[in-house]
Coordinates of C-alpha atoms in Angstrom, one line a residue:
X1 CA 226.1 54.2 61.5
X2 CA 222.7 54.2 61.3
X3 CA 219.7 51.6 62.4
X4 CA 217.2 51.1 60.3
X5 CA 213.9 49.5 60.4
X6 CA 212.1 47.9 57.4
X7 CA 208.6 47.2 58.0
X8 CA 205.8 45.8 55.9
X9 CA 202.9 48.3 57.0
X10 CA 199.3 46.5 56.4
X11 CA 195.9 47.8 54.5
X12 CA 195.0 50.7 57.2
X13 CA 197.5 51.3 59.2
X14 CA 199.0 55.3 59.5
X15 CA 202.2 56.1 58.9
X16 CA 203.0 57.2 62.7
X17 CA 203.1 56.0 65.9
X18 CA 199.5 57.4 67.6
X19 CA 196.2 56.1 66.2
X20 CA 193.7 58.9 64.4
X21 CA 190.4 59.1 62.9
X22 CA 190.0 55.3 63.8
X23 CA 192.8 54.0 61.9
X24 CA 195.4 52.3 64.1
X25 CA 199.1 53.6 64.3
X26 CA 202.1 51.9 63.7
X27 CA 202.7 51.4 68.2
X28 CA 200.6 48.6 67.7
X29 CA 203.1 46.5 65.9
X30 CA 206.5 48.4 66.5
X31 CA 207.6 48.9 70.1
X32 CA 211.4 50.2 69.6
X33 CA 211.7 53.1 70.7
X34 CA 213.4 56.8 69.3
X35 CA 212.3 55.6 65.3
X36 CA 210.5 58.0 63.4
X37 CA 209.2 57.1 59.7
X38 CA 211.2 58.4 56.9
X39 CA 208.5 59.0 54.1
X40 CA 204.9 58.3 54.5
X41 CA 202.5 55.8 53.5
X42 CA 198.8 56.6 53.1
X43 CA 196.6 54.1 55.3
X44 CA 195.0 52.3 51.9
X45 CA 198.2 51.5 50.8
X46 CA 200.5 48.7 51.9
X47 CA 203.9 47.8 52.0
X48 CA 207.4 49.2 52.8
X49 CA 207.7 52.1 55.2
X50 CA 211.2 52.5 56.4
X51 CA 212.1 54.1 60.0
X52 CA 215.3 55.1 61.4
X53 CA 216.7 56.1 64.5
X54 CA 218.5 58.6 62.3
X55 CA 218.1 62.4 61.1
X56 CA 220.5 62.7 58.5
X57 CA 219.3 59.3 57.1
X58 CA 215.7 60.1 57.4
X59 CA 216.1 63.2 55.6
X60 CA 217.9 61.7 52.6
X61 CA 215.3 59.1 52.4
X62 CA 211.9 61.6 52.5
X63 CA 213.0 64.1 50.9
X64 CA 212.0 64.4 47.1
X65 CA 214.7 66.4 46.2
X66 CA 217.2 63.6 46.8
X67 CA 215.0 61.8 44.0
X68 CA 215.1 58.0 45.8
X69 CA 213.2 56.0 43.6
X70 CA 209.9 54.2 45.3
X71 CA 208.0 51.0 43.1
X72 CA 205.2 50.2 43.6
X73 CA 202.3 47.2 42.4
X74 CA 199.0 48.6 41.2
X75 CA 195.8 46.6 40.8
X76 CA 194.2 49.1 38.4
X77 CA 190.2 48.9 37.5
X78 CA 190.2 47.8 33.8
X79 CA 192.5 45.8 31.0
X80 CA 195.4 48.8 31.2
X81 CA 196.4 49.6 27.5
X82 CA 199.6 50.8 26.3
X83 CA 198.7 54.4 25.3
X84 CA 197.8 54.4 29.1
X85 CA 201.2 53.3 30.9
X86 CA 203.2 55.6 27.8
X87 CA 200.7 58.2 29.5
X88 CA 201.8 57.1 33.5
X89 CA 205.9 57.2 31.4
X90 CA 205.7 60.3 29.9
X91 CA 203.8 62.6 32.8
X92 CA 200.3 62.8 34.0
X93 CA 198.7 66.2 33.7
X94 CA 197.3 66.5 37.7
X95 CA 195.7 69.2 39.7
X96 CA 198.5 70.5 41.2
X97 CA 201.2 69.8 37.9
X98 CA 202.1 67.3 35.4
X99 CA 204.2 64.2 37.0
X100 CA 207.6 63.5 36.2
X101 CA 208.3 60.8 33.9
X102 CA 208.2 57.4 35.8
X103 CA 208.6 53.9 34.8
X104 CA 205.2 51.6 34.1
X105 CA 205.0 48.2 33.1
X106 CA 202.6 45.8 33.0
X107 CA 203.6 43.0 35.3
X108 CA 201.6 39.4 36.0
X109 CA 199.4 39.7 39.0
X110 CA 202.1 38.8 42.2
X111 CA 202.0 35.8 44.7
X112 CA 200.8 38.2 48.1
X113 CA 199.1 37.9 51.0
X114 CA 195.2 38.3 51.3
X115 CA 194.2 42.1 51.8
X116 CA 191.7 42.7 55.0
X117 CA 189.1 43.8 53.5
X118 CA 189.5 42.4 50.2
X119 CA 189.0 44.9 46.9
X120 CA 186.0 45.8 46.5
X121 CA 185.5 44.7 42.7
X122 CA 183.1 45.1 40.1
X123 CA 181.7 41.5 38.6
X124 CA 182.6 41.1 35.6
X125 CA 185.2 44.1 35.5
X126 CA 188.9 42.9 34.8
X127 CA 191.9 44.3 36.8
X128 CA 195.6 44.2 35.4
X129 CA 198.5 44.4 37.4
X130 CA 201.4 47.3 36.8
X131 CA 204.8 48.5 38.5
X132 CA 205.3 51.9 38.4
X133 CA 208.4 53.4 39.5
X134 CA 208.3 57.4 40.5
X135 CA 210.8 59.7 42.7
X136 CA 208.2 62.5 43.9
X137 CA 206.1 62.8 46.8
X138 CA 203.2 64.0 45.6
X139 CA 200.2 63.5 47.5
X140 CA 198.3 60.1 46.9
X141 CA 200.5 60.1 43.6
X142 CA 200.3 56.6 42.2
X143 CA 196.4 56.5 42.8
X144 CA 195.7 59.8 40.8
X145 CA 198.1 59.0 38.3
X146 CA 196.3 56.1 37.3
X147 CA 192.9 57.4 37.6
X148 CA 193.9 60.5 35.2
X149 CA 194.5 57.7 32.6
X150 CA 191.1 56.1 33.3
X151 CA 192.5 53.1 35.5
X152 CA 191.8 53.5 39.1
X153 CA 193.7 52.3 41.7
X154 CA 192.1 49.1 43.6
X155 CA 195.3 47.9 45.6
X156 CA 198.3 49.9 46.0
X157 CA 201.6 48.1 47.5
X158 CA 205.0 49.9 48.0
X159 CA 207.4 47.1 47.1
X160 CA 210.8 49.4 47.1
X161 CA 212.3 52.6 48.3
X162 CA 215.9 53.1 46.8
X163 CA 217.8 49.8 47.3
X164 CA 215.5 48.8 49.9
X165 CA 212.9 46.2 49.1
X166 CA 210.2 44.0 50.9
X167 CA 211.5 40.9 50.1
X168 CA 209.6 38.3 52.5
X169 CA 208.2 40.5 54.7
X170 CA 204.6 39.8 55.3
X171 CA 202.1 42.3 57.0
X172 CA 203.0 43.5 60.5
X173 CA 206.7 41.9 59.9
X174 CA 209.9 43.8 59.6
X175 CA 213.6 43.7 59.7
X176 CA 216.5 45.7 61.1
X177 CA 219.3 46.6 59.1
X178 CA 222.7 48.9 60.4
X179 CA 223.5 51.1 57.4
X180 CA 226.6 52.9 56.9
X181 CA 226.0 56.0 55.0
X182 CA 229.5 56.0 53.2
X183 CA 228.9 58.9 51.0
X184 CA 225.4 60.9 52.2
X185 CA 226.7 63.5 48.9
X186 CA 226.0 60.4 46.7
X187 CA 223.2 59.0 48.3
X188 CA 225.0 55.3 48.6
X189 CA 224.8 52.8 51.4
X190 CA 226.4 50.2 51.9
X191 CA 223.9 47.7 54.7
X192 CA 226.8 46.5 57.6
X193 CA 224.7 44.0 59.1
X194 CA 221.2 43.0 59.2
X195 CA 219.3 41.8 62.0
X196 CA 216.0 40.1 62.2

């Protein structure tokens, strides 16, 4: 058995528990102790970061090599055309390698909460909204995907990790969840109870 946490981490907040460069760190909002993050979420970027009391768990879910899918909802710079999310679907040619195919779809802009700051945003510029759906880790992926294809990332929110989602979460909000990890081989897990 396993606890884990499911936070919705807001517009620039790190990814651990001490604050640096003056961006605050997740002990202003989570106060349970012995939880480390399992993956990372840069400090422009909102959404889900999961923590677990965990190794093994933590592990499976960081780790590239155990492939967990993450989504995510992009606010991209521009009217995104279909050549462009074939491009983000068939591998983006990046400094350090092309991507692994994904999944990209343009998706209506979503009912959320107001981002502190807002976006800054050109007048008269258009954004579009797309889900994209990747299983590496490469640094600030999503955002240089998208810029490669000549649609720049404005607002980035993580949305999913595996199985896990936000759901109703809102910023600084999160939920507990005891996981069983029935077959850590297999990657499945099966959530025993969830408390809130």
């Amino acid at each position: 058995m396993a606890n884990l946490l499911l936070f919705n981490k807001p517009y620039g907040v790190l990814s651990q528990f001490s604050d640096c460069d003056g961006h605050p760190g997740l002990g202003h909002y989570l106060k349970q102790p012995n939880v480390y993050a399992a993956g990372r979420l840069d400090h422009d970027s909102e959404g889900l970061l999961l923590l677990t009391d965990d190794g093994k768990l933590q592990a499976i879910i960081s780790n590239p090599r155990h492939k967990l899918k993450k989504t995510y909802w992009a606010q991209v710079e521009g009217e995104i055309t279909q050549p462009a999310l074939a491009q983000l679907i068939r591998g983006v040619k990046l400094r350090d390698g092309i991507t692994q195919p994904a999944s990209a779809k343009l998706i209506k802009p979503p009912r959320l909460w107001t981002r502190n700051p807002p976006i800054r945003q050109r007048q008269n510029q258009p954004t579009s909204w797309i889900e994209l759906q990747i299983s590496e880790g490469k640094n600030r992926q999503v955002r240089r995907m998208t810029a490669a294809t000549g649609f720049p990332t404005l607002r980035l929110i993580r949305v999913a990790i595996g199985s896990w989602t936000l759901g109703n979460l809102l910023p600084e909000q999160y939920r507990w969840e005891t996981i069983h990890i029935s077959d850590t081989k297999h990657h499945r897990f099966r959530p025993k109870r969830s408390k809130w």
